[in-house]
GROMACS .gro file of C-alpha atoms in nm:
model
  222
    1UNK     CA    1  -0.954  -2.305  -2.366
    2UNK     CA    2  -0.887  -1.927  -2.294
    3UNK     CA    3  -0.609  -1.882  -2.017
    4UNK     CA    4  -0.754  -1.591  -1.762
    5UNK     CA    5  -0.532  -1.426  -1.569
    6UNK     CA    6  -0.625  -1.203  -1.195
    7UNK     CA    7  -0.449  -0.906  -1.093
    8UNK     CA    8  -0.278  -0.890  -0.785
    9UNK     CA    9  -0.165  -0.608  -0.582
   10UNK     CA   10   0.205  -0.683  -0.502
   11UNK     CA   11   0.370  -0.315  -0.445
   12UNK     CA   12   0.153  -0.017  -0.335
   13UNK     CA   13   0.236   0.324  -0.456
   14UNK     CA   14   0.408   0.433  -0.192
   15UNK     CA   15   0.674   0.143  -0.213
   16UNK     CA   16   0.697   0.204  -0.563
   17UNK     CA   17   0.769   0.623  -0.531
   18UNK     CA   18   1.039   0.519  -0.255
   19UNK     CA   19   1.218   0.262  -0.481
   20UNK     CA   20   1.245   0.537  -0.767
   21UNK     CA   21   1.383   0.798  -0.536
   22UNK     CA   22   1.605   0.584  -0.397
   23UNK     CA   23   1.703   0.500  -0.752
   24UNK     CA   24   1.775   0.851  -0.841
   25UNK     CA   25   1.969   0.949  -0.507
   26UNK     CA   26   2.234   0.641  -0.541
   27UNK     CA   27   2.287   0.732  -0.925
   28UNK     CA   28   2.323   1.082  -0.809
   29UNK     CA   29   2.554   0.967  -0.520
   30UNK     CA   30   2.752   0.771  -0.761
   31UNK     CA   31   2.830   1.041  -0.974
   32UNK     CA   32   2.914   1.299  -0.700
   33UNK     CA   33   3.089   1.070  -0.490
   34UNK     CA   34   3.349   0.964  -0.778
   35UNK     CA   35   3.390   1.273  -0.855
   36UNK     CA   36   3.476   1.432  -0.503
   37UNK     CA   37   3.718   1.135  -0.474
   38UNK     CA   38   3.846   1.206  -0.813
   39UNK     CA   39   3.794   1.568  -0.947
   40UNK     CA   40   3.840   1.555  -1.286
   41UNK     CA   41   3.692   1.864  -1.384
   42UNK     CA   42   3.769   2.229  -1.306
   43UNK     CA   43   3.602   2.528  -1.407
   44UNK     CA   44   3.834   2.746  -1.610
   45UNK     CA   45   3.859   3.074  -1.397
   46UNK     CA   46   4.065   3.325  -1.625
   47UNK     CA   47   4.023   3.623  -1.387
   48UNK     CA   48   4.185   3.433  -1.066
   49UNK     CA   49   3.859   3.501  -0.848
   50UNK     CA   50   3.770   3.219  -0.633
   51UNK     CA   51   3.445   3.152  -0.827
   52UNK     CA   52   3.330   2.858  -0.967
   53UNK     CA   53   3.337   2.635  -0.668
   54UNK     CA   54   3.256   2.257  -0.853
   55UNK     CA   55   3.388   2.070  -0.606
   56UNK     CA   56   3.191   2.249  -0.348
   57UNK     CA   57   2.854   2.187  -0.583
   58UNK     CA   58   2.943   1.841  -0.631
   59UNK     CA   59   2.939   1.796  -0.257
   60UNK     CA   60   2.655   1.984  -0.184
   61UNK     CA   61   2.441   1.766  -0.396
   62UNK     CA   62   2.638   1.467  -0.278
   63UNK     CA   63   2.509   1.576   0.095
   64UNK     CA   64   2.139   1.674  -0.046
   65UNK     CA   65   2.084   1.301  -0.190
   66UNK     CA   66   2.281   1.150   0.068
   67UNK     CA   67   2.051   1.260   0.313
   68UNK     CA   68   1.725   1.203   0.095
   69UNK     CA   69   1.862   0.818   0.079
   70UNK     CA   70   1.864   0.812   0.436
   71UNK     CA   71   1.501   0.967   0.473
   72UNK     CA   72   1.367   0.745   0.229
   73UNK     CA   73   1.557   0.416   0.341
   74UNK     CA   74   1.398   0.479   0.729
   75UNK     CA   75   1.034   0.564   0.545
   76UNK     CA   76   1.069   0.228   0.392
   77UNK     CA   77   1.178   0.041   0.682
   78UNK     CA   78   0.864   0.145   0.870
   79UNK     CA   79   0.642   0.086   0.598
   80UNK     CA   80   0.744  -0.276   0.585
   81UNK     CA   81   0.545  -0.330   0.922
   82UNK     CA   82   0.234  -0.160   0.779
   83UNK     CA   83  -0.041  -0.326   0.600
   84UNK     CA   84   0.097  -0.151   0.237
   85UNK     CA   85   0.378  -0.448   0.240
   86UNK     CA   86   0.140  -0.767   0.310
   87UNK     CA   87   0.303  -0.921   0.030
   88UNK     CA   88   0.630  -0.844   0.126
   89UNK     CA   89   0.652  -0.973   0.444
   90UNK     CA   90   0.493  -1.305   0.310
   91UNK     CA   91   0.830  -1.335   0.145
   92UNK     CA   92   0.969  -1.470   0.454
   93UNK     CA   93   0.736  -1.773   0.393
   94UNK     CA   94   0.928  -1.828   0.092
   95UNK     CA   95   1.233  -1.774   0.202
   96UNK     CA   96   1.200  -2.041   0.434
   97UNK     CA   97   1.055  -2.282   0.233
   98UNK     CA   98   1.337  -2.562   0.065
   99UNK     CA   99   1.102  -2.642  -0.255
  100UNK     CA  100   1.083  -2.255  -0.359
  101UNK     CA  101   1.457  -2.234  -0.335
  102UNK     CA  102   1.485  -2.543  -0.559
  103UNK     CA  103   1.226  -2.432  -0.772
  104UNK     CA  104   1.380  -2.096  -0.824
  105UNK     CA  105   1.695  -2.213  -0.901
  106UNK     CA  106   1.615  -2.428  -1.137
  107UNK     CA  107   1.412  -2.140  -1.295
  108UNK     CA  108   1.675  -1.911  -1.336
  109UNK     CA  109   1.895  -2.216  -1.469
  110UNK     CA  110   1.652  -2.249  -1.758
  111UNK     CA  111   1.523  -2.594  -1.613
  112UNK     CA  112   1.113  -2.492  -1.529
  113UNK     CA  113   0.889  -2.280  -1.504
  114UNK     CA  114   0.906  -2.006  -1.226
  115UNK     CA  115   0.763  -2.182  -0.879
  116UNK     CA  116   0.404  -2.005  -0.744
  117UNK     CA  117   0.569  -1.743  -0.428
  118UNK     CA  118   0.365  -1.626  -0.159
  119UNK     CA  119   0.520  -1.301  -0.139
  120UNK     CA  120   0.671  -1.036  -0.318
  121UNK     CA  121   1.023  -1.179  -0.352
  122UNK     CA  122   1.148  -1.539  -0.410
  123UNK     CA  123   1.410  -1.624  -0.220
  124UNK     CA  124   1.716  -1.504  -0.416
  125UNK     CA  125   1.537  -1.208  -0.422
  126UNK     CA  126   1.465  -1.201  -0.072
  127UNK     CA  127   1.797  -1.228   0.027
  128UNK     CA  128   1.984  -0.991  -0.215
  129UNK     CA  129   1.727  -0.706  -0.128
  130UNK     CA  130   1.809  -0.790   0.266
  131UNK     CA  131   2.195  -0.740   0.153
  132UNK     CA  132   2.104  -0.398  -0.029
  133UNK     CA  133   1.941  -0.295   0.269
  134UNK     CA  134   2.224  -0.378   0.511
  135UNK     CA  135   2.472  -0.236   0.238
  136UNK     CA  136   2.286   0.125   0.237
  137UNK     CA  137   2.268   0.135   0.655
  138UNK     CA  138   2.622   0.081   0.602
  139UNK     CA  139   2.703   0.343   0.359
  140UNK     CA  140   2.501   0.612   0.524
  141UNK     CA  141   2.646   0.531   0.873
  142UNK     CA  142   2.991   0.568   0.725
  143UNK     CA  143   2.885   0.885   0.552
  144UNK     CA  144   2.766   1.038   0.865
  145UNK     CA  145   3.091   0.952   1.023
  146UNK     CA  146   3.307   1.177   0.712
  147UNK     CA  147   2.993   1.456   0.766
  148UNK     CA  148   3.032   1.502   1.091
  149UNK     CA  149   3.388   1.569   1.091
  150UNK     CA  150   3.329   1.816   0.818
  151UNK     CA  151   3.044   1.987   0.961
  152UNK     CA  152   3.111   1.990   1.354
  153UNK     CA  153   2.832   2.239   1.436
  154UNK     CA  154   2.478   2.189   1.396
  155UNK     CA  155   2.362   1.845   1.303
  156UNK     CA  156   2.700   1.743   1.255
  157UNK     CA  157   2.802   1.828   1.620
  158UNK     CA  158   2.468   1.674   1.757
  159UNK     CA  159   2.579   1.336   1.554
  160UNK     CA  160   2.923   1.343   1.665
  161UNK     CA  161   2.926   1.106   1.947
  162UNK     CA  162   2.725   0.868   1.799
  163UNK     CA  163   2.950   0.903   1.515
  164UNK     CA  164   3.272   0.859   1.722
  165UNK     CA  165   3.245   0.468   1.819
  166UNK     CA  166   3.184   0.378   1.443
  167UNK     CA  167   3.480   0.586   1.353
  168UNK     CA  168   3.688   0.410   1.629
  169UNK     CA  169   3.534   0.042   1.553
  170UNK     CA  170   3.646   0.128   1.219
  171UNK     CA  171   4.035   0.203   1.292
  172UNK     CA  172   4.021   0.562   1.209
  173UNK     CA  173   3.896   0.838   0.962
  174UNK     CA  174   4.069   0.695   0.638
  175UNK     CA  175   3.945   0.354   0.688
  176UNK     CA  176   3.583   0.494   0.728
  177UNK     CA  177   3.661   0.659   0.409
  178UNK     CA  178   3.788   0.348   0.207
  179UNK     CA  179   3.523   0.155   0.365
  180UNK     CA  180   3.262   0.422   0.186
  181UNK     CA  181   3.464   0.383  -0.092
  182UNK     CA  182   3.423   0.007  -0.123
  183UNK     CA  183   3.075   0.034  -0.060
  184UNK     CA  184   3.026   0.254  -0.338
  185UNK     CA  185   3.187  -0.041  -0.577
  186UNK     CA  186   2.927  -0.271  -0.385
  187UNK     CA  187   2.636  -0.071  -0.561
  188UNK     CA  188   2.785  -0.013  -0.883
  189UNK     CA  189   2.782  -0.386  -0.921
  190UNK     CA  190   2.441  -0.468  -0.813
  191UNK     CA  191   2.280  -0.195  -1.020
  192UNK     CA  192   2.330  -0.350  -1.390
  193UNK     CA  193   2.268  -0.715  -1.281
  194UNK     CA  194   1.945  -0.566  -1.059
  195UNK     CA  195   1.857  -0.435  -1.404
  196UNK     CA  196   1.949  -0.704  -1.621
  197UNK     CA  197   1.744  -0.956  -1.400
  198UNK     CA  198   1.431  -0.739  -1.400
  199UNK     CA  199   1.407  -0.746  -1.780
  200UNK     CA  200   1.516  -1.077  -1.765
  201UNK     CA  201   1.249  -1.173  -1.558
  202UNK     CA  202   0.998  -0.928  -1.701
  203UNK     CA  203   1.053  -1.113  -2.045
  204UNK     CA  204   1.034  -1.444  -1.932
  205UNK     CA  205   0.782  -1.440  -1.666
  206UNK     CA  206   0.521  -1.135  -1.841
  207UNK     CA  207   0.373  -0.978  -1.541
  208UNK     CA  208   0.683  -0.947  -1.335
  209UNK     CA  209   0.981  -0.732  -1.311
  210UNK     CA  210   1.002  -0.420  -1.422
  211UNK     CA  211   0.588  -0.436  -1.464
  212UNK     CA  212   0.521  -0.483  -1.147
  213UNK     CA  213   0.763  -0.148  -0.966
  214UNK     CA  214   0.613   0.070  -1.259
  215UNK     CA  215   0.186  -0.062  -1.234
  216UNK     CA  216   0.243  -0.250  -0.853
  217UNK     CA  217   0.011  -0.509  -1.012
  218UNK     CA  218   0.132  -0.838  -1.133
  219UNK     CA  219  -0.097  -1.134  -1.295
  220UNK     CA  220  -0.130  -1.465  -1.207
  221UNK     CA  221  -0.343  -1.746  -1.400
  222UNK     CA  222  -0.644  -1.831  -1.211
   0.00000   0.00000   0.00000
């Protein structure tokens, strides 16, 4: 007998533009942000002008999609309450629930098959994206804090005593630096096994993964 599948909305396109951009903007931020803490590269500048400001580019861009991250993170906060991420909030339901936590274990052990979810996310998934979350308010709150001591008029003057008591609770400037610094290490090691356990997922379970970010549309047997 024929096995037919149904298609199921699981991301709508808006969730699926923000988690591409935000893609994007952390590699970016990566990049740039290693290399202001590390400038390995100079321009040569035989004439002894004070041209070719790299450092100055690399922060510029750093700021640009450091600031797009934010916008986009606070976009998708909001759109979690809205009626686009149905699925996702049904998550929670899975989260909570001690048989999908077994069953999902012993999925990813190799044990079974991958248990039915209600949402989005199972709960591994569920919690890790929960972590990412609190990991990028984190990031952005410390990067504010180094931006605003750069920048004191403008936006950075307006920020600055909101900044101030994060700066304090964090012991001082340099902390709030190493403390961006750590969190940048924090990313860099979720990003390959994020990847790695899409495809692995993708390939094991067709209709999940990667599938469903690009298409938003995953398949279930009926």
């Amino acid at each position: 007998m024929e096995t037919k599948y149904k298609p199921i909305m699981e991301f709508s396109k808006l969730t699926r533009i923000f988690h591409w951009v935000r893609a994007i903007a952390i590699f970016a931020l990566i990049a740039t942000g290693f290399y202001l803490g590390y400038p390995f590269l100079a321009p040569n500048n035989f004439s002894g002008e004070p041209t070719g400001f790299l450092y100055a580019l690399m922060r510029s861009w750093h700021l640009i999609f450091g600031f797009v991250l934010i916008a986009v993170t606070i976009f998708r906060i909001y759109l979690l309450f809205t009626k686009e991420c149905v699925m996702e909030r049904r998550s929670f339901l899975d989260f909570i629930n001690p048989l999908t936590w077994f069953g999902v274990i012993k999925a990813y052990m190799l044990f079974g098959g991958h248990p039915h979810l209600k949402g989005s996310y199972n709960p591994l998934q569920f919690v890790t994206y929960i972590i990412v979350l609190l990991l990028i308010l984190a990031i952005s709150l410390t990067g504010l804090v180094l931006y605003a001591h750069v920048y004191h008029e403008g936006f950075g003057g307006m920020i600055m005593p909101l900044m101030r008591p994060i700066e304090v609770l964090c012991g001082g400037l340099a902390n709030v630096r190493l403390l961006h610094h750590i969190l940048t290490w924090a990313f860099v090691i979720f990003i390959p096994i994020h990847i790695y356990m899409a495809v692995w997922n993708a390939t094991r379970y067709p209709g999940s993964g990667i599938d469903t970010i690009l298409s938003g549309v995953k398949f279930e047997k009926e």
